[in-house]
Amino acid sequence: MTLPVTAQATAPQILARCRDLVRPAFTQAVQRLHPWPAEMAAFSLGWSNVGGRLVPGSHGKGVRQALTVLCAEAAGAPGEDAVVGAVAVELIHTFTLLHDDIMDGDETRRQRATVWKAYGTGPAVLAGDALFALAVETLANARTVHSGAAVRHLAGTLNDLVRGQAEDLLFESRPWTGPGAVRPDEYRSMAEHKTGALLGCAAGLGAVLAGAPTSTVNALAQAGRHLGVAFQVVDDLLGIWGDPQVTGKPVHSDLRRLKKTYPVLAALATDGPAAGRLAALLTSDHPLDDTAARRAAELIEDAGGRSATLTEAHHHIDSARDCLTSIPLAPTAVGEILTLLQFLVDRRM
Amino acid sequence: MTLPVTAQATAPQILARCRDLVRPAFTQAVQRLHPWPAEMAAFSLGWSNVGGRLVPGSHGKGVRQALTVLCAEAAGAPGEDAVVGAVAVELIHTFTLLHDDIMDGDETRRQRATVWKAYGTGPAVLAGDALFALAVETLANARTVHSGAAVRHLAGTLNDLVRGQAEDLLFESRPWTGPGAVRPDEYRSMAEHKTGALLGCAAGLGAVLAGAPTSTVNALAQAGRHLGVAFQVVDDLLGIWGDPQVTGKPVHSDLRRLKKTYPVLAALATDGPAAGRLAALLTSDHPLDDTAARRAAELIEDAGGRSATLTEAHHHIDSARDCLTSIPLAPTAVGEILTLLQFLVDRRM
């Protein structure tokens, strides 16, 4: 007897289906902006070049919009019901990238100039504000009885996002060692606010727009927050050990920039001999050259920073899975969310 | 026979009463921010110095919060019902000042350093975002059945604000004369979006939170928009002919900065001999010194730019008055709104 084969969608297929579902409303929303911020938004999204000429091809994975659609489906509604939330979440995500790049002084993103670098700081501030305003308006004017609840859900997220970015910026001026050093648990709190809040919002909004009960909204939002922290620490691993061909960033880029990421902070917190040598290297008062950055990466690994980060990522993925099994949900959608979880934590490693 | 004297409140008394009503909730809202953006917000509001030390004394007129309170009263509700809206409007106002000062490169405001000058551009972007997020959250979580309608009212405003700021920034790069020159009606449209939208929102929110019917909300919001445009063009007059002792800006400050304001654009649009001489002065390719700025002010007056601006201001004040008499409203509150209108258009002239 032959068992029937269930054709299970792959992560790229799931992401593509959600992008196709959300794209028309997303494009229409951006077109409602004043032409100038609209051009900057399209540039930031990879849709066009400076001057507004359209760029064909792929435009990012769209993890957040997919999570919103899949969580609505998991809560028993058609994905279409969540499109307005998916659009709002992508608008907020783009707004945070635009403003964070200004605050961090980052000149490139995804191998292109950042918006402030291409258009100037003032215009980039304006474009971010425009996207923020559009996200709020999109949800507030959504033609659904859940519009008010959706706005409240987003509003709670926004404050967490700002809090996370404030914490991240303040980390930069703190020392590597001693009582003022950034502890791994402080980093976790920052990541929960900054990356966790937006993915939690993406997931929760899907459930809210599906009209799900509070317990379902909370469980899905919590799963999203765990996914966000996992996503962040995997990013940190890629910033040190990622393949430059795949990440689009130079090798050891986060180390050269002396960025306080989880692997470094976890390594320093072990307080052993490798941590001591790492601290000496990081506090030597000049930027790390090729040799020093390679040495720092080795010391982080020796001190256990790399494995601690992997453990942290897996802990959050497991917690996200627990959230998804804690309540009754549509099994196909949950299967797709789990496929996505695995894909995101395994990406480019 | 002696007629009973009705003690009518003066504009400063009305403003003080509204400030006292709104202050506790406003202070509490700002304190809910992360301490860093909270300090920058307090600095921007004149509540504290860099470092967070409190500054005693007056903290701005609070025109917007007063308008929200008075419009709720005009619609028959106690002013208390509108406090949450007054707080949201002041938060949005502070957010726009913070970000506009970055975009315009302005280094001082009210004789103090601007936030980006005192704290850096990145932190000022963050503080603006934090205030924006807090305003949305304040309305979304307001304990009133009108919370959803209030958020929708604010959301419509936000897009207008961004549109107005985009138009204003783009004016800077346009020529003084020829087919690409900024026309007075384009300036009016910008002022309607930028200053009009926020005062319209302040007024409309008061009515929304009072549970007023749509016709009342629309009439009060329209009155607020007219007041906003009047306010803007009076500001333009003060930027050229205002007393530096009162405005806190150097004499002719807008002219020296070659800012495209209503009096200049109205003068140039007359196309007469004074307009021609003014155009020659403005396009001479070097910044205006004392003599040239004084000469430009004379030419604007000769070409009729000053009187056209006063006419414009009075037209909008009259229109605001017409809006207020077009619907049934509480007479005492309307009287106070009218007192405020007159005060704002007569200020410092």
XYZ file of C-alpha atoms in Angstrom:
698
model
C 0.000 0.000 0.000
C 1.322 3.453 -0.944
C 0.708 6.312 1.464
C -0.586 9.529 -0.158
C 2.186 12.095 -0.526
C 1.319 15.472 1.004
C 3.076 18.110 -1.049
C 4.422 20.364 1.702
C 5.397 23.874 0.618
C 9.017 24.955 1.024
C 9.892 28.189 2.849
C 10.642 30.090 -0.403
C 7.278 28.918 -1.784
C 5.455 30.030 1.371
C 7.173 33.428 1.311
C 6.376 33.877 -2.402
C 2.691 33.032 -1.892
C 2.389 35.605 0.912
C 4.287 38.268 -1.064
C 1.937 37.737 -4.029
C -1.082 38.087 -1.751
C 0.158 41.295 -0.087
C 1.873 43.034 -3.038
C -1.115 44.843 -4.643
C -2.238 46.483 -1.379
C 1.372 47.232 -0.377
C 2.136 48.936 -3.703
C -1.119 50.922 -3.564
C -0.371 52.109 -0.023
C 3.098 53.416 -0.932
C 1.648 55.163 -4.010
C -0.668 57.154 -1.730
C 2.345 58.977 -0.259
C 3.561 62.336 -1.570
C 5.729 61.485 -4.635
C 9.009 62.387 -2.907
C 8.721 60.174 0.205
C 7.100 57.571 -2.099
C 10.262 57.486 -4.239
C 12.485 57.164 -1.156
C 10.267 54.383 0.207
C 10.410 52.514 -3.123
C 14.206 52.940 -3.202
C 14.494 51.597 0.327
C 12.311 48.610 -0.569
C 14.513 47.845 -3.587
C 11.635 48.597 -5.975
C 13.420 51.480 -7.742
C 16.688 53.359 -8.153
C 17.412 56.992 -7.229
C 15.217 58.941 -9.664
C 12.413 56.393 -9.392
C 13.348 53.997 -12.248
C 11.856 50.580 -11.456
C 14.214 47.716 -10.620
C 13.004 44.295 -11.767
C 13.565 41.148 -9.747
C 13.243 40.027 -6.184
C 12.492 42.492 -3.415
C 13.407 40.919 -0.099
C 12.000 37.860 1.608
C 9.041 39.549 3.290
C 9.275 37.544 6.505
C 7.064 39.916 8.475
C 4.205 40.075 5.995
C 4.298 36.258 5.677
C 4.051 35.870 9.437
C 0.965 38.102 9.551
C -0.762 36.166 6.760
C 0.151 32.741 8.190
C -0.976 33.660 11.716
C -4.385 34.776 10.399
C -4.633 31.420 8.615
C -3.509 29.618 11.770
C -6.346 31.379 13.612
C -8.817 30.059 11.043
C -9.319 33.078 8.747
C -8.376 33.447 5.097
C -4.980 35.148 4.610
C -6.760 37.944 2.715
C -8.204 39.202 6.030
C -4.670 39.950 7.258
C -3.344 41.786 4.183
C -3.938 45.232 5.694
C -1.928 44.182 8.779
C 0.849 42.739 6.621
C 1.089 46.060 4.782
C 1.202 48.039 8.061
C 3.942 45.799 9.460
C 6.094 46.106 6.314
C 5.633 49.898 6.361
C 6.724 50.052 10.013
C 9.674 47.756 9.270
C 10.800 50.015 6.408
C 10.379 53.106 8.623
C 12.611 51.588 11.315
C 15.307 50.651 8.761
C 15.321 54.204 7.366
C 15.651 55.895 10.746
C 17.958 53.283 12.319
C 20.404 53.683 9.412
C 20.556 57.426 10.169
C 21.102 56.816 13.900
C 23.715 54.101 13.322
C 25.455 56.007 10.501
C 25.171 52.933 8.243
C 25.962 53.828 4.639
C 24.956 50.584 2.910
C 22.199 48.022 3.304
C 21.695 44.968 1.080
C 24.667 46.149 -1.048
C 22.957 49.477 -1.900
C 23.280 52.957 -0.435
C 20.999 53.626 2.533
C 18.282 56.237 2.004
C 20.010 58.989 4.033
C 23.220 58.353 2.051
C 21.392 58.494 -1.307
C 18.881 61.301 -0.582
C 20.260 63.183 2.454
C 19.498 62.964 6.159
C 16.564 65.405 6.251
C 14.661 63.739 3.390
C 15.312 60.299 4.951
C 13.841 61.486 8.256
C 10.792 62.715 6.326
C 10.393 59.455 4.388
C 10.525 57.452 7.629
C 7.883 59.696 9.189
C 5.719 59.296 6.084
C 5.905 55.484 6.293
C 5.115 55.550 10.019
C 2.080 57.788 9.416
C 0.926 55.606 6.511
C 1.115 52.458 8.636
C -1.089 53.982 11.337
C -3.550 55.321 8.753
C -3.680 51.967 6.932
C -4.790 50.146 10.067
C -7.023 52.945 11.406
C -8.973 53.086 8.135
C -9.043 49.330 7.476
C -12.508 48.119 6.499
C -12.841 45.548 9.243
C -14.480 45.479 12.642
C -11.052 44.595 14.058
C -9.478 47.901 12.944
C -9.482 49.444 16.446
C -7.962 46.359 18.042
C -5.334 46.261 15.271
C -4.311 49.877 15.915
C -4.027 49.189 19.654
C -1.889 46.136 18.934
C 0.443 48.190 16.706
C 0.580 51.101 19.173
C 1.921 48.862 21.938
C 4.643 47.652 19.574
C 5.789 51.120 18.552
C 6.859 52.080 22.051
C 8.782 48.824 22.450
C 10.547 49.453 19.136
C 11.689 52.915 20.196
C 12.754 51.581 23.600
C 14.818 48.822 21.945
C 16.516 51.280 19.602
C 17.307 53.621 22.543
C 18.856 50.704 24.472
C 20.877 49.632 21.412
C 22.235 53.161 20.819
C 23.177 53.538 24.497
C 25.093 50.223 24.404
C 27.585 51.849 22.003
C 28.903 54.237 24.653
C 29.221 51.622 27.398
C 32.511 49.841 28.241
C 33.406 46.270 27.222
C 34.378 45.254 30.758
C 33.802 46.251 34.377
C 30.572 47.083 36.211
C 29.236 49.261 33.332
C 29.621 46.494 30.718
C 26.550 45.360 28.769
C 25.378 42.005 30.158
C 23.970 39.273 27.862
C 20.569 39.602 29.594
C 20.485 43.330 28.810
C 21.213 42.473 25.202
C 18.353 39.936 25.250
C 15.986 42.610 26.591
C 17.071 45.010 23.824
C 16.534 42.319 21.161
C 13.112 41.490 22.619
C 12.122 45.149 22.298
C 13.758 45.892 18.974
C 13.477 42.801 16.771
C 11.099 40.772 18.924
C 8.447 43.480 19.159
C 8.011 43.848 15.402
C 7.845 40.122 14.663
C 5.522 39.699 17.648
C 3.357 42.490 16.230
C 3.373 40.854 12.788
C 2.177 37.563 14.254
C -0.305 39.103 16.692
C -1.833 41.387 14.045
C -2.640 38.353 11.903
C -4.569 36.844 14.802
C -6.263 40.158 15.690
C -7.446 40.640 12.103
C -8.695 37.045 12.081
C -10.899 37.953 15.052
C -9.118 35.388 17.238
C -9.633 35.302 21.024
C -7.088 37.072 23.252
C -5.408 33.801 24.271
C -4.674 33.029 20.587
C -3.451 36.567 19.885
C -1.134 36.420 22.907
C 0.264 32.980 22.063
C 0.981 33.907 18.430
C 2.460 37.292 19.397
C 4.693 35.547 21.934
C 5.804 33.044 19.263
C 6.661 36.002 17.011
C 8.688 37.684 19.756
C 10.727 34.515 20.306
C 11.262 34.212 16.561
C 12.449 37.848 16.543
C 15.092 37.269 19.201
C 16.240 34.087 17.429
C 16.401 36.037 14.159
C 18.514 38.775 15.829
C 21.086 36.456 17.381
C 21.382 34.491 14.112
C 22.048 37.861 12.465
C 24.780 38.424 15.033
C 26.369 35.069 14.141
C 26.232 35.974 10.444
C 27.805 39.383 11.181
C 30.909 37.553 12.448
C 31.014 34.170 10.689
C 28.614 34.674 7.770
C 29.729 34.164 4.168
C 30.219 37.665 2.660
C 28.973 36.284 -0.686
C 25.630 35.529 0.948
C 25.261 38.213 3.634
C 26.397 41.084 1.403
C 28.554 42.374 4.282
C 32.382 42.177 4.532
C 33.702 39.275 6.620
C 33.832 40.049 10.364
C 31.994 43.311 9.666
C 30.360 43.601 13.117
C 33.722 42.974 14.816
C 35.557 45.642 12.824
C 32.815 48.117 13.789
C 33.216 47.005 17.440
C 29.473 46.319 17.576
C 28.210 44.915 20.866
C 26.514 41.724 19.663
C 25.396 38.638 21.579
C 28.367 36.377 20.712
C 30.886 38.976 21.953
C 28.944 39.816 25.106
C 28.363 36.127 25.908
C 32.092 35.428 25.396
C 33.164 38.331 27.628
C 30.682 37.278 30.331
C 32.443 33.882 30.719
C 35.339 35.711 32.417
C 37.876 32.985 31.467
C 41.330 33.413 29.851
C 39.961 33.683 26.279
C 37.504 36.366 27.477
C 40.418 38.272 29.029
C 42.417 38.187 25.792
C 39.294 39.205 23.827
C 38.687 42.168 26.163
C 42.302 43.290 25.752
C 41.921 43.178 21.963
C 38.611 45.092 21.948
C 39.843 47.820 24.303
C 43.150 48.399 22.495
C 41.849 51.779 21.303
C 42.235 51.314 17.563
C 39.909 49.731 14.992
C 40.441 46.030 14.343
C 42.409 45.163 11.201
C 42.010 41.849 9.293
C 44.313 39.904 11.616
C 42.857 41.334 14.813
C 39.269 40.707 13.676
C 40.126 37.080 12.793
C 41.804 36.690 16.176
C 38.768 38.196 17.951
C 36.446 35.753 16.155
C 38.656 32.848 17.311
C 38.686 34.106 20.896
C 34.878 34.490 20.905
C 34.628 30.884 19.744
C 37.222 29.694 22.311
C 35.344 31.476 25.108
C 32.122 29.760 24.053
C 30.402 32.854 22.598
C 29.481 31.145 19.352
C 27.943 28.070 20.972
C 26.153 30.204 23.598
C 24.571 32.187 20.769
C 23.464 29.046 18.937
C 21.992 27.763 22.215
C 20.160 31.066 22.647
C 18.763 30.890 19.107
C 17.562 27.312 19.581
C 16.040 28.140 22.955
C 13.910 30.864 21.350
C 12.932 28.671 18.401
C 11.863 25.943 20.845
C 9.877 28.488 22.868
C 8.201 29.730 19.685
C 7.250 26.115 18.835
C 5.854 25.647 22.365
C 3.676 28.741 21.914
C 2.302 27.323 18.669
C 1.369 23.997 20.260
C -0.139 25.573 23.398
C -3.417 26.485 21.669
C -5.680 24.962 18.994
C -4.660 26.269 15.553
C -5.146 25.278 11.905
C -2.522 22.539 11.330
C -1.551 23.433 7.734
C -0.770 27.057 8.632
C 1.139 25.982 11.752
C 3.162 23.596 9.560
C 4.044 26.502 7.286
C 5.002 28.732 10.228
C 7.293 25.963 11.522
C 8.873 25.581 8.057
C 9.521 29.325 8.089
C 10.999 29.235 11.617
C 13.478 26.548 10.618
C 14.378 28.340 7.397
C 15.090 31.628 9.188
C 17.305 30.121 11.829
C 19.184 27.961 9.296
C 19.616 30.733 6.704
C 23.034 31.304 5.236
C 24.861 29.283 7.917
C -29.384 100.928 36.785
C -26.077 99.099 36.591
C -25.746 96.260 34.142
C -24.146 93.089 35.561
C -20.522 92.829 34.481
C -19.718 89.509 32.805
C -16.125 88.723 33.651
C -14.833 87.518 30.266
C -11.572 85.592 30.407
C -8.548 87.015 28.583
C -6.551 84.869 26.138
C -3.666 84.340 28.624
C -6.212 83.269 31.265
C -7.895 80.847 28.854
C -4.529 79.360 27.838
C -3.462 79.018 31.486
C -6.702 77.253 32.453
C -6.289 74.722 29.618
C -2.591 74.165 30.415
C -3.472 73.475 34.061
C -6.127 70.986 32.976
C -3.836 69.111 30.570
C -0.519 69.288 32.446
C -0.826 66.233 34.759
C -1.717 63.827 31.920
C 0.874 65.409 29.596
C 3.658 65.060 32.170
C 2.651 61.465 32.942
C 2.640 60.561 29.239
C 6.177 61.894 28.668
C 7.392 60.075 31.794
C 6.260 56.779 30.254
C 8.954 57.098 27.568
C 12.382 55.491 27.889
C 14.419 57.928 30.073
C 16.622 59.094 27.187
C 13.913 60.199 24.703
C 11.967 61.454 27.755
C 14.841 63.814 28.623
C 15.064 65.069 25.029
C 11.285 65.593 24.929
C 11.386 67.539 28.220
C 14.283 69.634 26.871
C 12.359 70.377 23.687
C 9.284 71.382 25.701
C 11.374 73.767 27.818
C 10.736 71.676 30.949
C 14.421 70.851 31.552
C 18.010 71.558 30.526
C 20.478 69.142 28.917
C 21.103 66.596 31.679
C 17.454 66.694 32.786
C 17.608 69.492 35.417
C 14.118 71.022 35.669
C 13.603 74.599 34.440
C 11.012 76.584 36.405
C 8.653 79.069 34.770
C 6.464 79.203 31.717
C 6.537 76.478 29.097
C 4.981 77.834 25.925
C 1.463 79.025 25.246
C -0.097 75.635 24.512
C -2.353 76.883 21.734
C -3.069 73.400 20.375
C -4.034 71.797 23.671
C -6.277 74.797 24.447
C -8.039 74.422 21.112
C -8.771 70.741 21.806
C -10.186 71.498 25.262
C -12.254 74.484 24.073
C -13.697 72.588 21.095
C -14.841 69.761 23.376
C -16.518 72.384 25.568
C -18.033 74.042 22.498
C -19.503 70.644 21.573
C -21.102 70.426 25.018
C -18.710 68.122 26.888
C -16.530 68.929 29.890
C -12.968 69.885 28.896
C -11.713 66.879 30.903
C -13.080 64.564 28.177
C -10.632 66.065 25.683
C -7.454 65.933 27.803
C -6.220 62.735 26.151
C -6.609 64.400 22.732
C -4.853 67.556 23.923
C -1.914 65.422 25.092
C -1.750 63.567 21.760
C -1.796 66.819 19.791
C 0.988 68.384 21.884
C 3.074 65.191 21.496
C 2.610 65.289 17.707
C 3.436 69.002 17.666
C 6.665 68.394 19.596
C 7.547 65.483 17.288
C 7.148 67.697 14.205
C 9.306 70.472 15.727
C 12.070 67.966 16.542
C 12.162 66.442 13.067
C 11.516 69.683 11.143
C 14.482 71.331 12.907
C 16.697 68.478 11.641
C 15.351 68.797 8.084
C 15.609 72.595 8.053
C 19.020 72.640 9.781
C 17.672 75.096 12.388
C 20.072 75.408 15.326
C 17.948 77.465 17.719
C 14.280 77.609 18.694
C 12.797 79.899 21.364
C 16.350 81.169 22.107
C 17.591 77.675 23.041
C 19.512 75.036 21.090
C 17.316 72.689 19.070
C 17.309 69.035 20.170
C 19.532 67.789 17.317
C 22.018 70.578 18.093
C 22.044 69.752 21.826
C 21.857 65.924 21.659
C 22.912 64.969 18.115
C 20.921 64.148 14.980
C 20.443 60.409 15.606
C 19.110 60.849 19.158
C 16.803 63.664 17.955
C 15.371 61.363 15.262
C 14.765 58.758 17.967
C 13.106 61.242 20.339
C 10.770 62.410 17.568
C 9.825 58.815 16.763
C 9.200 58.156 20.452
C 6.834 61.142 20.714
C 5.002 60.082 17.539
C 4.559 56.531 18.874
C 3.425 57.843 22.266
C 0.788 60.065 20.658
C -0.713 57.131 18.745
C -0.615 54.910 21.834
C -2.187 57.609 24.006
C -5.229 57.862 21.754
C -5.453 54.136 20.942
C -5.527 53.230 24.645
C -7.725 56.137 25.783
C -10.511 54.985 28.092
C -13.357 56.356 26.017
C -15.746 54.891 23.479
C -14.458 57.553 21.058
C -10.895 56.199 21.075
C -11.162 54.546 17.635
C -12.648 57.644 16.024
C -9.935 59.776 17.662
C -7.158 57.583 16.207
C -8.744 57.778 12.736
C -8.961 61.569 13.059
C -5.275 61.784 14.020
C -4.206 59.331 11.289
C -5.701 61.519 8.557
C -3.761 64.477 9.943
C -0.416 62.717 10.019
C -0.320 62.203 6.271
C -1.215 65.836 5.663
C 1.577 66.935 8.005
C 4.179 64.890 6.143
C 2.844 66.122 2.803
C 3.093 69.755 3.972
C 6.648 69.286 5.209
C 7.635 67.619 1.883
C 6.150 70.557 -0.062
C 7.944 73.057 2.199
C 11.329 71.324 1.788
C 10.898 71.132 -1.997
C 10.138 74.889 -2.160
C 13.728 75.538 -1.030
C 15.215 74.210 -4.277
C 12.779 76.025 -6.589
C 13.604 79.350 -8.299
C 12.316 82.769 -7.185
C 11.074 83.676 -10.674
C 10.012 82.076 -13.946
C 7.688 79.139 -14.595
C 9.184 77.022 -11.763
C 8.623 79.726 -9.113
C 6.489 78.904 -6.073
C 3.045 80.520 -6.474
C 1.173 82.014 -3.488
C -1.570 79.369 -3.907
C 1.007 76.589 -3.660
C 2.272 78.187 -0.469
C -1.305 78.297 0.841
C -1.717 74.578 0.094
C 1.540 73.813 1.946
C 0.410 75.886 4.958
C -2.981 74.132 4.942
C -1.210 70.773 5.102
C 1.568 71.692 7.493
C 0.189 74.159 10.054
C -3.495 73.905 9.180
C -3.672 70.124 9.536
C -2.389 70.079 13.104
C -4.623 72.902 14.359
C -7.531 71.333 12.485
C -6.741 68.042 14.184
C -6.527 69.760 17.579
C -9.978 71.292 17.102
C -11.568 68.215 15.522
C -10.215 65.870 18.199
C -11.925 67.946 20.884
C -15.245 67.475 19.089
C -14.610 63.752 18.430
C -13.830 63.114 22.101
C -16.960 65.059 23.059
C -18.947 62.566 20.984
C -20.150 65.354 18.665
C -21.915 64.564 15.356
C -19.841 64.556 12.149
C -21.135 67.978 11.055
C -19.815 69.524 14.301
C -16.480 67.703 14.032
C -16.073 68.889 10.445
C -16.986 72.504 11.191
C -14.611 72.747 14.162
C -11.800 70.984 12.281
C -12.283 73.395 9.371
C -12.164 76.364 11.785
C -8.905 74.957 13.166
C -7.416 74.606 9.670
C -8.225 78.232 8.862
C -6.715 79.318 12.180
C -3.594 77.295 11.278
C -3.093 79.071 7.959
C -3.691 82.456 9.618
C -1.176 81.509 12.316
C 1.404 80.542 9.657
C 1.154 83.722 7.612
C 1.264 85.849 10.787
C 4.450 83.929 11.638
C 5.766 84.887 8.217
C 5.062 88.575 8.912
C 6.860 88.283 12.260
C 9.833 86.596 10.565
C 10.330 89.788 8.543
C 8.897 92.659 10.602
C 8.603 91.156 14.082
C 10.347 92.712 17.069
C 13.433 90.545 17.820
C 12.889 91.235 21.539
C 9.533 89.478 21.308
C 10.022 86.865 18.589
C 13.404 85.706 19.873
C 14.682 85.697 16.270
C 17.091 88.235 14.701
C 15.442 91.017 12.694
C 14.678 90.002 9.084
C 15.734 86.447 9.960
C 13.578 84.737 7.313
C 14.887 87.107 4.618
C 18.538 86.509 5.473
C 17.888 82.762 5.201
C 16.144 83.371 1.841
C 13.106 81.507 3.150
C 10.163 81.342 0.737
C 7.403 82.855 2.877
C 4.000 84.236 1.924
C 4.899 87.967 1.963
C 7.841 87.415 -0.426
C 5.908 85.116 -2.771
C 2.892 87.464 -2.805
C 5.184 90.425 -3.569
C 6.964 88.597 -6.404
C 3.633 87.457 -7.879
C 2.554 91.103 -8.413
C 5.096 91.321 -11.243
C 5.449 95.136 -10.899
C 8.665 97.230 -10.683
C 9.157 96.635 -6.925
C 8.744 92.880 -7.532
C 11.417 93.062 -10.265
C 13.890 94.817 -7.960
C 13.086 92.327 -5.183
C 13.702 89.378 -7.535
C 17.056 90.873 -8.588
C 18.078 91.223 -4.931
C 17.012 87.667 -4.016
C 18.749 86.066 -7.001
C 22.041 87.949 -6.571
C 23.691 84.696 -5.463
C 25.002 85.786 -2.081
C 23.302 85.862 1.337
C 21.575 89.122 2.256
C 23.496 91.459 4.589
C 21.777 93.965 6.929
C 21.313 96.599 4.252
C 20.082 94.179 1.596
C 17.638 92.508 4.025
C 16.235 95.915 5.028
C 15.930 96.855 1.349
C 14.165 93.540 0.590
C 11.675 94.173 3.399
C 10.936 97.631 1.932
C 10.471 96.205 -1.547
C 8.108 93.493 -0.265
C 6.060 96.232 1.400
C 6.163 98.443 -1.736
C 5.001 95.535 -3.902
C 2.085 94.934 -1.560
C 3.393 91.681 -0.020
C 2.829 92.817 3.541
C -0.743 93.969 3.016
C -1.563 90.867 0.919
C -0.375 88.724 3.829
C -2.470 90.648 6.351
C -5.462 90.265 4.022
C -4.785 86.535 3.816
C -4.596 86.257 7.608
C -7.849 88.145 8.084
C -9.581 86.093 5.387
C -8.739 82.886 7.259
C -9.747 84.323 10.626
C -13.075 85.391 9.130
C -13.544 81.932 7.632
C -12.768 80.347 11.001
C -15.413 82.595 12.602
C -17.938 81.597 9.912
C -17.308 77.913 10.681
C -17.977 78.563 14.361
C -21.298 80.271 13.684
C -22.465 77.693 11.112
C -23.509 75.154 13.751
C -25.066 75.241 17.243
C -22.300 75.359 19.890
C -21.952 76.296 23.565
C -21.685 80.132 23.520
C -19.161 80.558 26.368
C -16.668 78.178 24.770
C -17.150 79.787 21.351
C -16.498 83.180 22.967
C -13.242 81.844 24.379
C -12.217 80.354 21.009
C -12.861 83.731 19.371
C -10.787 85.504 22.048
C -7.973 83.056 21.287
C -8.285 83.597 17.514
C -7.929 87.344 17.905
C -5.017 86.980 20.321
C -3.101 84.696 17.970
C -3.474 86.903 14.933
C -2.637 90.078 16.919
C 0.325 88.585 18.782
C 3.590 90.477 18.842
C 2.627 92.784 15.977
